[in-house]
Short mmCIF file of C-alpha atoms in Angstrom, two decimals:
data_model
loop_
_atom_site.label_atom_id
_atom_site.label_comp_id
_atom_site.label_asym_id
_atom_site.label_seq_id
_atom_site.Cartn_x
_atom_site.Cartn_y
_atom_site.Cartn_z
CA MET A 87 154.01 130.70 119.68
CA LEU A 88 151.81 128.29 121.71
CA CYS A 89 148.38 129.72 121.22
CA VAL A 90 149.01 129.39 117.52
CA MET A 91 150.25 125.75 118.43
CA ALA A 92 146.95 124.60 120.42
CA ALA A 93 144.52 126.60 118.09
CA LEU A 94 145.91 124.80 115.08
CA VAL A 95 145.61 122.05 117.26
CA TYR A 96 142.25 122.36 117.95
CA LEU A 97 141.68 123.28 114.53
CA TYR A 98 142.97 119.61 113.81
CA LEU A 99 140.95 118.31 115.69
CA SER A 100 137.97 119.49 115.00
CA ALA A 101 138.21 118.79 111.47
CA GLY A 102 139.51 115.50 112.29
CA LEU A 103 135.51 114.74 114.54
CA SER A 104 133.67 116.17 112.30
CA LEU A 105 135.17 113.96 109.56
CA LEU A 106 133.94 111.14 111.48
CA SER A 107 131.47 111.96 112.34
CA SER A 108 130.38 112.34 109.22
CA TRP A 109 132.13 108.99 107.99
CA GLN A 110 129.80 107.13 110.56
CA GLU A 111 126.56 108.97 109.29
CA SER A 112 127.82 107.26 105.49
CA HIS A 113 127.34 104.14 106.96
CA ARG A 114 124.41 104.79 108.96
CA ALA A 115 122.62 106.11 105.89
CA ASP A 116 123.69 103.60 103.20
CA ALA A 117 122.89 100.38 105.67
CA GLN A 118 120.02 102.03 106.12
CA LEU A 119 119.20 102.35 101.73
CA MET A 120 119.78 98.93 101.06
CA GLY A 121 117.75 97.89 104.38
CA LEU A 122 114.85 100.12 102.23
CA GLU A 123 115.87 98.43 98.78
CA ARG A 124 115.68 94.78 99.75
CA GLN A 125 112.16 95.47 101.49
CA HIS A 126 110.98 97.58 97.77
CA ARG A 127 112.54 94.22 96.28
CA VAL A 128 109.75 92.28 98.79
CA LEU A 129 107.22 94.71 98.12
CA GLN A 130 107.74 94.82 94.00
CA ALA A 131 107.51 90.25 94.21
CA GLN A 132 104.52 91.52 96.33
CA GLY A 133 103.08 93.22 93.76
CA THR A 134 104.04 92.00 91.32
CA SER A 135 102.05 88.68 92.77
CA LEU A 136 98.87 89.74 93.37
CA LYS A 137 98.85 91.36 89.82
CA SER A 138 98.28 87.50 88.97
CA PRO A 139 94.47 86.15 88.29
CA GLY A 140 94.88 83.11 90.49
CA THR A 141 96.68 84.66 93.64
CA VAL A 142 93.05 87.77 93.37
CA GLU A 143 91.06 84.71 93.06
CA ALA A 144 92.99 82.23 95.91
CA GLU A 145 92.64 86.01 97.69
CA ALA A 146 88.17 86.73 97.63
CA ARG A 147 88.28 83.18 97.93
CA LEU A 148 89.79 83.44 101.52
CA LEU A 149 87.27 86.73 102.62
CA GLY A 150 84.56 83.92 102.27
CA MET A 151 83.72 85.68 98.34
CA ALA A 152 82.16 83.35 96.12
CA TYR A 153 80.96 84.30 92.02
CA PRO A 154 77.58 85.22 91.16
CA GLY A 155 74.86 82.45 90.98
CA GLU A 156 78.55 79.69 92.83
CA ARG A 157 77.38 78.47 95.58
CA VAL A 158 78.60 78.91 98.86
CA TYR A 159 78.41 75.04 101.50
CA ILE A 160 80.93 76.12 105.05
CA VAL A 161 81.48 72.61 106.55
CA PRO A 162 82.34 72.90 110.31
CA GLY A 163 84.70 71.02 112.46
CA LEU A 164 87.80 70.79 109.78
CA PRO A 165 91.14 71.55 110.53
CA LYS A 166 93.02 75.11 109.43
CA ASN A 167 94.87 74.42 106.84
#
């Protein structure tokens, strides 16, 4: 009888530990999901801003690009923006 009781206690404890482990993993997955959703929103906003013509032109200017036929002047010694 004592062996059966010990086996039952062991089974309940192992099931409880397994349940606790699953609960902790669920919380970790939820936290990771929230972080990924936040990152997704940031990337969507960046994608939207990159589609606007003004942003594309500003990024091209930062790379030193100019329109065909446009005269580019380089003035050394200016402070950075």
